[in-house]
Coordinates of C-alpha atoms and ligand atoms in Angstrom, one line a residue:
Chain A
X274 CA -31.0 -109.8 -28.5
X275 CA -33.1 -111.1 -25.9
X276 CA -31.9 -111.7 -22.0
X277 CA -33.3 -112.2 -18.9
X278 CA -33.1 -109.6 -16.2
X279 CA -34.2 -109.6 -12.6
X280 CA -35.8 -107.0 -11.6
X281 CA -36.8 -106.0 -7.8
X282 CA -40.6 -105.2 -8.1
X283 CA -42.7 -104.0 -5.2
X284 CA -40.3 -105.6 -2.9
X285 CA -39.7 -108.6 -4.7
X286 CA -36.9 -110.0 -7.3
X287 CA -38.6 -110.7 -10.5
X288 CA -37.4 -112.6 -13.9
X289 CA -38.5 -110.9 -16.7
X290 CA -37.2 -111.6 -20.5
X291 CA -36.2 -108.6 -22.6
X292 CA -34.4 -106.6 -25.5
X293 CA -32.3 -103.7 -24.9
X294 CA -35.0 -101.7 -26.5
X295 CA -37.7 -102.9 -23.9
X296 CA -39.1 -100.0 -21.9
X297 CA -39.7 -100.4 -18.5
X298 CA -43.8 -100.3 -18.8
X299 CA -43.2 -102.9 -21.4
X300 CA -41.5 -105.4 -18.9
X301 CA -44.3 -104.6 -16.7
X302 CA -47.0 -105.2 -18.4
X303 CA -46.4 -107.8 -20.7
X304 CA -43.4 -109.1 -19.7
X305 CA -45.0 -109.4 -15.9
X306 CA -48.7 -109.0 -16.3
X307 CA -48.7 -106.4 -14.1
X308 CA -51.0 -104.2 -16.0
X309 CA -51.9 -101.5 -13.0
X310 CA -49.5 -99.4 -15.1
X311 CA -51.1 -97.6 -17.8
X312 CA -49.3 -96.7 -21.4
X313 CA -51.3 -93.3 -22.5
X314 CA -49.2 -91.1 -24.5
X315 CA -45.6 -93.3 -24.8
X316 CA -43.8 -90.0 -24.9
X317 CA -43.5 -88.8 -21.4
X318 CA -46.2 -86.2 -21.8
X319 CA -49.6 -87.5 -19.7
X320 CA -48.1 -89.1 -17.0
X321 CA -50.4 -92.4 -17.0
X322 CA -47.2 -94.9 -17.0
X323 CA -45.9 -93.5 -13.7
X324 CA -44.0 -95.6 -11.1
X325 CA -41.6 -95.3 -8.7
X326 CA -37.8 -95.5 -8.9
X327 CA -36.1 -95.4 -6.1
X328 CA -39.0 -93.8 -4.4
X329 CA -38.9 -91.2 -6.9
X330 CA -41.5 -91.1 -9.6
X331 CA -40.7 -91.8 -13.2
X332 CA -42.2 -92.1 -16.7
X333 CA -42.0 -95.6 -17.2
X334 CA -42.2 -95.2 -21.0
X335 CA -39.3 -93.2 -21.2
X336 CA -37.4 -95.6 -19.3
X337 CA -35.3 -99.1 -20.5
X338 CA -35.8 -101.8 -18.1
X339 CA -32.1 -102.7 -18.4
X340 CA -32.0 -99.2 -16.7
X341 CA -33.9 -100.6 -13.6
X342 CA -31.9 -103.2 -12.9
X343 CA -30.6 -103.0 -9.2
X344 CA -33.4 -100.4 -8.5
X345 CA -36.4 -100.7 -6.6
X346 CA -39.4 -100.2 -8.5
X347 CA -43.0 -99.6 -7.4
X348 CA -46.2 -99.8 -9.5
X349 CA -50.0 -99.4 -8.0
X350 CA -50.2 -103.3 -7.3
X351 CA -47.5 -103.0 -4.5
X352 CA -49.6 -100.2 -2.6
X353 CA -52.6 -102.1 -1.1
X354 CA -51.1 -104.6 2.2
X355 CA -53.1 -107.4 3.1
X356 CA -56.5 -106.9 1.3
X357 CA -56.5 -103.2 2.8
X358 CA -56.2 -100.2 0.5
X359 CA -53.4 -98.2 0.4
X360 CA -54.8 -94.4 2.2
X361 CA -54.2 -92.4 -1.4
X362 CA -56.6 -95.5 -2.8
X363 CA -59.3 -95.0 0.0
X364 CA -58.9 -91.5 -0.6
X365 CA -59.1 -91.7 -4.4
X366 CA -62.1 -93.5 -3.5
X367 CA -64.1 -91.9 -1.5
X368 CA -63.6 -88.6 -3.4
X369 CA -64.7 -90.1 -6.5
X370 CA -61.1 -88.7 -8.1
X371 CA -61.5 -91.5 -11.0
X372 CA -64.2 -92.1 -13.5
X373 CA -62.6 -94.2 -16.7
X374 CA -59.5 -94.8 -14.1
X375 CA -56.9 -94.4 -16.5
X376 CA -54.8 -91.8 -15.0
X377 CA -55.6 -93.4 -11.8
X378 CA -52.4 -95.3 -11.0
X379 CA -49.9 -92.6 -12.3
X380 CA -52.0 -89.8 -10.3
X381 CA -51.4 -92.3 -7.2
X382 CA -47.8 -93.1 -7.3
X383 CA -47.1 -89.4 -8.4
X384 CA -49.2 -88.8 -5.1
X385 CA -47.3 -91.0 -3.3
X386 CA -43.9 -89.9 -4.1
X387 CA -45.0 -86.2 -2.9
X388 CA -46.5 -87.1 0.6
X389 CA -43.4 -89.5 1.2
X390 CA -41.5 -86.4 0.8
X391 CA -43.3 -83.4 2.1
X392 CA -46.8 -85.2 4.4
X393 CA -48.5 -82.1 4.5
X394 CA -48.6 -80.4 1.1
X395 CA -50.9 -77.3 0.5
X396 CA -53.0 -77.7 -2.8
X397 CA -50.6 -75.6 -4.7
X398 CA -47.5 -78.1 -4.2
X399 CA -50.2 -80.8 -4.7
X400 CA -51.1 -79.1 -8.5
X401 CA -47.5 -78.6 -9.0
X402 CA -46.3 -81.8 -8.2
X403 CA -49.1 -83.7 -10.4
X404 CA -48.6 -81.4 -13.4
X405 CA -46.9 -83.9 -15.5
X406 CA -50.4 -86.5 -15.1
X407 CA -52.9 -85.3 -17.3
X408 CA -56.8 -86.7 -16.7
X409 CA -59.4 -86.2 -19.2
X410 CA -62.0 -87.0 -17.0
X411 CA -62.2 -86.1 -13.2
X412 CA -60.9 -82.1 -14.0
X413 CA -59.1 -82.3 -11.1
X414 CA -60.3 -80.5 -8.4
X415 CA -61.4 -84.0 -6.7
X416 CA -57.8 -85.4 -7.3
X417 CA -56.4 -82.8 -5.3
X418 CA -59.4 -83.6 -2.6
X419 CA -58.1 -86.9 -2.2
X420 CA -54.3 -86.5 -1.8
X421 CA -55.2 -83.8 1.0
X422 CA -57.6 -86.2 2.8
X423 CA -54.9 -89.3 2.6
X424 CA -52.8 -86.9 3.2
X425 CA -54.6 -85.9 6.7
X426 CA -55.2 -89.5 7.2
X427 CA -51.6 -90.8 6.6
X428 CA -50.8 -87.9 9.8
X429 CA -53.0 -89.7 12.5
Chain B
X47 CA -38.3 -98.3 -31.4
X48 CA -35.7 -99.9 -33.6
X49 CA -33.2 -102.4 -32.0
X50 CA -29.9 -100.8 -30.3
X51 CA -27.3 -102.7 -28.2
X52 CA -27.5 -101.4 -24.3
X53 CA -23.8 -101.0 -22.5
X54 CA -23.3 -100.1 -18.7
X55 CA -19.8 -98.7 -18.3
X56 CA -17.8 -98.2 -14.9
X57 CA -15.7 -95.2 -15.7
X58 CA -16.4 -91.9 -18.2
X59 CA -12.7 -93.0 -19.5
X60 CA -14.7 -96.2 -20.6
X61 CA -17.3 -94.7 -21.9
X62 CA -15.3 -92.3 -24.1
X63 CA -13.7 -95.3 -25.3
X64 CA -16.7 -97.2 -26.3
X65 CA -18.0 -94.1 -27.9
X66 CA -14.5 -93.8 -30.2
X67 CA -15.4 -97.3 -31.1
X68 CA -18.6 -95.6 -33.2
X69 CA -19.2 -92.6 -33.0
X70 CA -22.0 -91.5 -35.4
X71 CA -24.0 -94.5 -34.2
X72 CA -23.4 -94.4 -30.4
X73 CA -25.0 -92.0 -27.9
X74 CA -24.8 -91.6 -24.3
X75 CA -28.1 -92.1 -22.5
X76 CA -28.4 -89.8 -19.4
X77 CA -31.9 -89.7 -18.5
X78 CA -33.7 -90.9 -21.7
X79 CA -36.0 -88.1 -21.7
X80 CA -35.0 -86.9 -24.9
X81 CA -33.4 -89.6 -26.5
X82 CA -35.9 -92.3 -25.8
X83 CA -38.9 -90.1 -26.8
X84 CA -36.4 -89.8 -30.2
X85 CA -36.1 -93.4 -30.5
X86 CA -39.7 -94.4 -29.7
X87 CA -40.5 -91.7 -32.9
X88 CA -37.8 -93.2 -34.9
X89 CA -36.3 -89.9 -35.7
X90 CA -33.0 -91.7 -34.5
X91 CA -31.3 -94.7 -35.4
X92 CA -28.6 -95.9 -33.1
X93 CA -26.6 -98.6 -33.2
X94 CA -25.9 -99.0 -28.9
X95 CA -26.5 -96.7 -26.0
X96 CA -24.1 -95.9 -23.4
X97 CA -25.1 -96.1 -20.1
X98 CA -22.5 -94.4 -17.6
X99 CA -25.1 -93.5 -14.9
X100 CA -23.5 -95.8 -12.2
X101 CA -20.2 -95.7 -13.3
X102 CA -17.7 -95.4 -9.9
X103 CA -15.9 -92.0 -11.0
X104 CA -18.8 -89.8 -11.6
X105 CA -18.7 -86.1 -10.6
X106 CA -21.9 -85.6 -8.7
X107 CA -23.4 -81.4 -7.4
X108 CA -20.1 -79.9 -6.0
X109 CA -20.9 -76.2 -4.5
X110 CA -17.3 -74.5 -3.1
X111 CA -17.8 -71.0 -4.1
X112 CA -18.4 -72.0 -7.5
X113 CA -20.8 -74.9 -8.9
X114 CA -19.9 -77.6 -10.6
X115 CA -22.8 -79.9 -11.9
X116 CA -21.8 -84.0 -13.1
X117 CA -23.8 -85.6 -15.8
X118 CA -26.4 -87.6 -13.4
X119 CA -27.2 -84.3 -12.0
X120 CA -31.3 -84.7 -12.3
X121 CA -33.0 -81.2 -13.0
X122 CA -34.9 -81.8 -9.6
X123 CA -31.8 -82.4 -8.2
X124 CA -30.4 -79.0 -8.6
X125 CA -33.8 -76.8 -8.5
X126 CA -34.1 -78.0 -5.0
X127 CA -30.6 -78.0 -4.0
X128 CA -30.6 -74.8 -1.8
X129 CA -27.1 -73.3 -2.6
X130 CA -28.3 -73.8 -6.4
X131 CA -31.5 -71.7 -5.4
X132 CA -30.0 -68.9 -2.8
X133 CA -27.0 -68.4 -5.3
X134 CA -27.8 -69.3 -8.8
X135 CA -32.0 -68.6 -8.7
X136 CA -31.9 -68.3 -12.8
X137 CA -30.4 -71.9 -12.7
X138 CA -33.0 -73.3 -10.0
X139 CA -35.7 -71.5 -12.2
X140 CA -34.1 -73.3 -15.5
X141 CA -34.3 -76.5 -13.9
X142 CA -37.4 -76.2 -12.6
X143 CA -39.1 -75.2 -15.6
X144 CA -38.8 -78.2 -17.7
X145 CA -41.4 -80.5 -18.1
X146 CA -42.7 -82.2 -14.8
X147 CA -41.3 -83.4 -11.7
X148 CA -41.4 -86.8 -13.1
X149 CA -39.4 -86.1 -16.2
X150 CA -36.6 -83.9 -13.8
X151 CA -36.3 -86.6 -11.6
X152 CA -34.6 -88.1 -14.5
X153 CA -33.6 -85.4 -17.1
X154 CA -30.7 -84.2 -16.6
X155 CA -28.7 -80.8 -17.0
X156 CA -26.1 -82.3 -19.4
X157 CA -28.6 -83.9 -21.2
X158 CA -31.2 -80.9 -21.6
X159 CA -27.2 -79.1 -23.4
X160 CA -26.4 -82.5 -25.3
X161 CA -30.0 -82.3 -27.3
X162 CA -29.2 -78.7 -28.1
X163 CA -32.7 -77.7 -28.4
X164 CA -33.1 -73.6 -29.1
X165 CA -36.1 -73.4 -26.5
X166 CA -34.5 -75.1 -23.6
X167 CA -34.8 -73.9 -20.4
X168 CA -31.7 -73.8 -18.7
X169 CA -29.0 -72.8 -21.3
X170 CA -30.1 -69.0 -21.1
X171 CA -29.6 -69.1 -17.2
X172 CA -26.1 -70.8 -18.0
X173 CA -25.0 -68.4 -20.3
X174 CA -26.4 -65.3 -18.3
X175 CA -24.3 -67.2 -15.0
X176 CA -21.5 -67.6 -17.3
X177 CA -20.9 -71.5 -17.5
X178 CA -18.4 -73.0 -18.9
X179 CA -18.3 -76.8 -19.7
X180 CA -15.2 -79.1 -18.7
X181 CA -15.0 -81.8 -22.1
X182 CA -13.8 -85.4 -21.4
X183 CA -12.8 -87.1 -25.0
X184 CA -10.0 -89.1 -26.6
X185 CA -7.4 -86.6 -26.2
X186 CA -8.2 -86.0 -22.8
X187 CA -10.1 -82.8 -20.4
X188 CA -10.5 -79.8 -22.0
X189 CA -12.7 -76.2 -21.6
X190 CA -15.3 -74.9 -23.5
X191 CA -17.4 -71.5 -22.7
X192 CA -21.0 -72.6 -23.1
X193 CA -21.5 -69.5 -25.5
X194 CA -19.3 -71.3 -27.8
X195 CA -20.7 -74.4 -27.7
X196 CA -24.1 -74.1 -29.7
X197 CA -24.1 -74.2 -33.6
X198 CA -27.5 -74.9 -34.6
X199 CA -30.7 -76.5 -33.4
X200 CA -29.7 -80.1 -32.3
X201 CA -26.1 -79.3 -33.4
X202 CA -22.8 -78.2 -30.7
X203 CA -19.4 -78.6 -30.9
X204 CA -18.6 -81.6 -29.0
X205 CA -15.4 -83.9 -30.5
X206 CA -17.0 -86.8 -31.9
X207 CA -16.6 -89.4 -28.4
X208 CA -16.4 -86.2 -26.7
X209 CA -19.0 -86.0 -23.4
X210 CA -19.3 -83.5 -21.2
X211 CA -17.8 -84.2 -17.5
X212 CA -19.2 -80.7 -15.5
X213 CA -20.8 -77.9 -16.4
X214 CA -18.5 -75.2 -14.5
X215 CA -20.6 -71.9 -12.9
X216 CA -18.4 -69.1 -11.5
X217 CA -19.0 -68.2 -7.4
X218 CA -21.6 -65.0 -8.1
X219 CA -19.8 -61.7 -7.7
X220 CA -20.7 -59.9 -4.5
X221 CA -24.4 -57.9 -4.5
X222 CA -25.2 -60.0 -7.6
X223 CA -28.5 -61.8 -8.3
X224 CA -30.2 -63.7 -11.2
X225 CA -33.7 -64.7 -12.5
X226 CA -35.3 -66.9 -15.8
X227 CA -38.7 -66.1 -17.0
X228 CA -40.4 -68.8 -19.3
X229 CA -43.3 -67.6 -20.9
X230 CA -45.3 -70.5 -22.3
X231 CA -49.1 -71.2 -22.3
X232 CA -49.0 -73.8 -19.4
X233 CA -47.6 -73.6 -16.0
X234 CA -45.7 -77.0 -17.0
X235 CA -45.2 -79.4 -19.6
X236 CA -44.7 -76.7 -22.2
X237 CA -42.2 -75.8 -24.2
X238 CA -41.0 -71.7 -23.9
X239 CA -42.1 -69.2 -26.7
X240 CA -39.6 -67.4 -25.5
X241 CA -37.3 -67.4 -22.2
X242 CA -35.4 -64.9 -20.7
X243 CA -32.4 -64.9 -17.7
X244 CA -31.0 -62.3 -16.6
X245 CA -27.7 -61.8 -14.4
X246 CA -26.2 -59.0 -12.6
X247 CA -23.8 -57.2 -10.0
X248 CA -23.7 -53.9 -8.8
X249 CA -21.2 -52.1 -7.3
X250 CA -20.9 -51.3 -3.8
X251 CA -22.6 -47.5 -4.9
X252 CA -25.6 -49.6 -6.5
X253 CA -24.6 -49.0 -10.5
X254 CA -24.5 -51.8 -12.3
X255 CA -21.3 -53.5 -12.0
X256 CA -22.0 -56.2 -15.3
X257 CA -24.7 -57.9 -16.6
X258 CA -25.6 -60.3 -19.2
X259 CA -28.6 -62.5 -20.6
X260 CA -29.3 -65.6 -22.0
X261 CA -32.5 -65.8 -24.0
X262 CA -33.7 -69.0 -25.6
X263 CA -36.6 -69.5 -28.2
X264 CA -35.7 -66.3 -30.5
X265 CA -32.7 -67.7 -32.3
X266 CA -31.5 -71.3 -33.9
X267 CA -29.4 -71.8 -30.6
X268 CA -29.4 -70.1 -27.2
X269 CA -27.9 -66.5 -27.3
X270 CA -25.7 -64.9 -25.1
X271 CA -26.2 -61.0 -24.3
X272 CA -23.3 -59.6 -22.5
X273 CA -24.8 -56.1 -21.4
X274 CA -21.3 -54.7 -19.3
X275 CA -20.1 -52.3 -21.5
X276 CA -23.8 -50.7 -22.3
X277 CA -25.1 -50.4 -18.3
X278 CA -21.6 -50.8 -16.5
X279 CA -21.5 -47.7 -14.3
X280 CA -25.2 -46.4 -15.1
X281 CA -28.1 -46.7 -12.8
X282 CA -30.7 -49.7 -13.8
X283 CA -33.5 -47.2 -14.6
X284 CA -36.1 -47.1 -17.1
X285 CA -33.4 -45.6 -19.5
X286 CA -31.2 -48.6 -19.0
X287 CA -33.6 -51.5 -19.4
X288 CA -35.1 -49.8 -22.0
X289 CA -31.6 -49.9 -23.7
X290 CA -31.3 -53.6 -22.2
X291 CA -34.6 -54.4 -24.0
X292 CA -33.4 -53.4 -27.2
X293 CA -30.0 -54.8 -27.2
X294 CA -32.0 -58.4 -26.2
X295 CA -34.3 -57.6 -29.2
X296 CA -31.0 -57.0 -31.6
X297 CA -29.5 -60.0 -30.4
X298 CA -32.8 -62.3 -31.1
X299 CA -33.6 -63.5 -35.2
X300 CA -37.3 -65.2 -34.0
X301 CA -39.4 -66.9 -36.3
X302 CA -43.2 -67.6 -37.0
X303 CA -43.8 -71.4 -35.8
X304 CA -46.8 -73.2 -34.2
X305 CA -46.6 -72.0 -30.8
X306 CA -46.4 -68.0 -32.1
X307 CA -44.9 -65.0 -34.4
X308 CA -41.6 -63.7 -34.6
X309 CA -43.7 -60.6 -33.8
X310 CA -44.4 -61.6 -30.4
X311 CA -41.3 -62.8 -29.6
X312 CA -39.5 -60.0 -30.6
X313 CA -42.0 -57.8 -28.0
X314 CA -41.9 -60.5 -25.7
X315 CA -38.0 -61.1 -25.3
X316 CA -37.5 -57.1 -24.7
X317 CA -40.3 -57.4 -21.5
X318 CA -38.7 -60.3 -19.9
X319 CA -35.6 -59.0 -20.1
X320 CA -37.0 -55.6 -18.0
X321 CA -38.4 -58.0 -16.0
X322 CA -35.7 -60.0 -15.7
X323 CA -33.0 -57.2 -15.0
X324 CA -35.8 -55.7 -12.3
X325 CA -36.0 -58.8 -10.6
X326 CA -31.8 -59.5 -10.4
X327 CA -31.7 -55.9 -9.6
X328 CA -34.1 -57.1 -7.0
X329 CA -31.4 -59.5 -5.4
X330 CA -28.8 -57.8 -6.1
X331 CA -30.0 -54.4 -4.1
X332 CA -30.9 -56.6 -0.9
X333 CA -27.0 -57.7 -0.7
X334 CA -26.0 -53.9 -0.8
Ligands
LIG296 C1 -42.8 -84.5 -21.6 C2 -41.5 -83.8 -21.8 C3 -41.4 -82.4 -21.4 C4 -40.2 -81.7 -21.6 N1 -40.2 -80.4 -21.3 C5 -39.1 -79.7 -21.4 C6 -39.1 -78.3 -21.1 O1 -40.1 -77.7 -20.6 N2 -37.9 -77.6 -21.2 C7 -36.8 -78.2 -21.7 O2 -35.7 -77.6 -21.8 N3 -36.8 -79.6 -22.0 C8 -37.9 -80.3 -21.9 N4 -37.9 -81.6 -22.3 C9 -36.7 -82.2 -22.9 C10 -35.8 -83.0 -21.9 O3 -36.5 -83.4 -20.7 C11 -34.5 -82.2 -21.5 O4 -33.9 -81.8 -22.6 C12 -33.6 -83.0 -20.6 O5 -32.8 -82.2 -19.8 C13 -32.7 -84.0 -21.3 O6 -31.9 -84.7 -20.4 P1 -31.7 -86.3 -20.3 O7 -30.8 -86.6 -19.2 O8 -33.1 -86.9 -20.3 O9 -31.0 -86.5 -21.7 P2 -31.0 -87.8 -22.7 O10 -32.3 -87.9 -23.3 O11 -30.5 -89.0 -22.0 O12 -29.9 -87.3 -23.7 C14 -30.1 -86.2 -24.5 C15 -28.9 -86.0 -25.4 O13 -27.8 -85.5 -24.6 C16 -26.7 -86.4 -24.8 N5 -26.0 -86.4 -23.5 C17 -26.5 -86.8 -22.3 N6 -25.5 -86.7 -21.4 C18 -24.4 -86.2 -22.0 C19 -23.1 -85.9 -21.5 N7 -22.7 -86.0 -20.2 N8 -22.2 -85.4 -22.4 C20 -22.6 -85.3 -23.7 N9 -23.8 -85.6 -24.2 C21 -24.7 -86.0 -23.3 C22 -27.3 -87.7 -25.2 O14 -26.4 -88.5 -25.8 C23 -28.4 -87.2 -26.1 O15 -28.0 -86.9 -27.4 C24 -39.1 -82.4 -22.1 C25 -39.1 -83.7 -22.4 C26 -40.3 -84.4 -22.3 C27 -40.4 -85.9 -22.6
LIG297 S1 -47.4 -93.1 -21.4 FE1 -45.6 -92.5 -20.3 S2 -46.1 -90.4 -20.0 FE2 -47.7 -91.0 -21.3
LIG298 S1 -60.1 -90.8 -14.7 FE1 -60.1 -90.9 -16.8 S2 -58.3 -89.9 -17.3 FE2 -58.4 -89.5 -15.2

């Protein structure tokens, strides 16, 4: 049974049409086009349909979009502000902590949700807080580079 | 995944309600961790899913001496709650065991009971804590020691339109302390070979006053290990934990899967329970 269901995406209330059974990446990305948010595993295991609920990051597979509405959802297009990279994306960046990129937006928003919470995290809460995003390519170590250097730059 | 209907209630009375409507092919949707994963493999066919997350009369984290946890309780919720850590570690380290922070910022604790999995992380720190879980169904609130509520892997003993309210955990008896152990191949996003938690008190001349354990991953359902009448009185030394070792091992019927033997678990769930006992013992010895 289909119905349409606002949703409030990156700071704005968006229509979207769906079935009860429509998961939350679904709506996203076909439903809105807004195909930042990557679908790797559809079981909650790699981490590559991450956004934020409520601030708080979320498998987006795992979750019915008729769940989300009334929350407040971000996905990697609502990071950059006018035309300027988001400081996780500069870092991500500069680091070179992406090759095919598909990890890339979950690894951010995962990133995001940490240094919201705790701004300074040692590398060990970084490792622990990105366990649930798997990458094939970058093995790591230059992931947790560049959430210490946006990190740093977010605190000056 | 195969078409369901989707139904926000406002109270758990309404939910319990729509449940009784269809039992067998309605299922309350916490988190969606398990049961979406489920769906999405079509190892479930449900008619509608119940969605009481926002509903108006839903018991949240209450700490008063004792805990009581409500059904949207997320798994990160309680792991970083800092009564849950100072006062029920094993329950913290349950919590904070499963999967990633992205699946406990939505899994929840009734949820990881409801699926009823053997290897779940936080039913052996329950039992060891001695929870007990207050029912909500058609004929109203009852009681239900979590030891009693297991019957099988994926089965328990829930009424049908029966859902649990709050998981109950007693105040922690004076010079008392508690630890899980997981042992799994990753540091996250793995599912135990075996897991161990240990609880205990001592008395006020540093025997043991009682102790139990909870072990998960060596038997169809989580096991319950009340150790007071074999250490009450005695000393925790190697004697004792050897004894506590053995009477884990007695208590486990492991089997040869994927992940490893029954071998290994049957060594393995006798060493995290000494490790287990040391490290309560550990807690316990700093509040003499
Ligand atoms: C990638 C991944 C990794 C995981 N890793 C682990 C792990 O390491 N350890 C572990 O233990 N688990 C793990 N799990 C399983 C899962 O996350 C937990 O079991 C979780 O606690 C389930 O809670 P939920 O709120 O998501 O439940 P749901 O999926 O919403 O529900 C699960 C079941 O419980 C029932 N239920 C929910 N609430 C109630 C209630 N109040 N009363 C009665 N029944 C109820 C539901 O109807 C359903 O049958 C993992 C899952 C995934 C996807
Ligand atoms: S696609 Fe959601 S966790 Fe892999
Ligand atoms: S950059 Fe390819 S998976 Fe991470």
């Amino acid at each position: 049974m289909k119905q349409v269901i606002t949703l409030q995406i990156n700071g704005q209330p968006r229509e979207v049409t769906v079935e009860p059974r429509t998961r939350l990446l679904d709506a996203l990305r076909d439903g809105l086009q807004l195909t930042g948010t990557k679908e790797g595993c559809g079981n909650g295991e790699c981490g590559a349909c991450t956004v934020l609920v409520d601030g708080r990051a979320v498998n987006s597979c795992l979750m019915l979009a008729v769940e989300a509405v009334g929350s407040a959802i971000t996905t990697i297009e609502g990071l950059a502000q006018q035309g300027q990279l988001h400081p996780l994306q500069e870092a991500f960046r500069q680091h070179g902590a992406l090759q095919c990129g598909i990890c890339t937006p979950g690894m951010i928003l995962a990133a995001k949700a940490l240094l919201d919470e705790q701004p300074r995290p040692t590398r060990d809460e970084i490792r622990f807080h990105l366990a649930g995003n798997l990458c094939r390519c970058t093995g790591y170590q230059k992931i947790i580079d560049a959430v210490e250097a946006a990190a740093a730059a977010l605190a000056d | 995944m195969l078409p369901f209907d989707y139904q926000r209630v406002e109270t758990l009375a309404e939910a319990v309600a729509v449940l009784g409507q269809d039992p067998a092919g309605t299922r309350l949707l916490a988190g969606g961790t398990d049961l979406l994963v489920f769906l999405t493999d079509q190892k479930l066919r449900l008619g509608r899913l119940l969605d009481a997350k926002r509903a108006t009369d839903l018991p949240g984290l209450e700490v008063n001496g004792a805990l009581a946890v409500g059904p949207n309780v997320k798994l990160r919720e309680l792991e970083r709650h800092p009564a849950v850590a100072a006062r029920w570690q094993a329950l913290a380290q349950g919590a904070s065991a499963v999967g990633g922070v992205a699946i406990r910022n939505r899994a929840t604790l009734a949820g990881n009971l409801g699926t009823a999995s053997p290897a779940a992380d936080t039913p052996p720190a329950l039992l060891a804590l001695g929870a007990r879980l207050e029912l909500l169904g058609p004929a109203g609130r009852r009681e239900l020691p979590l030891s009693e509520f297991f019957v099988g892997p994926g089965r328990h003993r829930l009424q049908p339109a029966e859902l649990i309210r709050r998981v109950l955990l007693p105040a922690p008896p004076p010079r008392s302390g508690s630890w899980y152990t997981k042992l799994a191949t990753r540091q996250a996003m793995d599912i135990a070979f075996v897991g161990v938690a240990a609880a205990l008190s001592l008395a006020a001349d540093g025997t043991v006053a009682s102790a139990r354990l909870g072990l998960g991953a060596v038997a169809p359902t989580p096991v319950e290990v009340d150790l007071t009448a074999l250490l009450a009185g005695r000393r925790l030394d190697e004697d004792a934990l050897a004894a506590a070792a053995e009477a884990a091992q007695v208590a486990s019927s492991p089997i040869d899967d994927k992940r490893c033997s029954a071998l290994y678990r049957r060594a393995m769930v006798g060493e995290l329970t000494r490790r287990g006992l040391r490290q309560a013992l550990a807690q316990a010895e700093a509040a003499l």
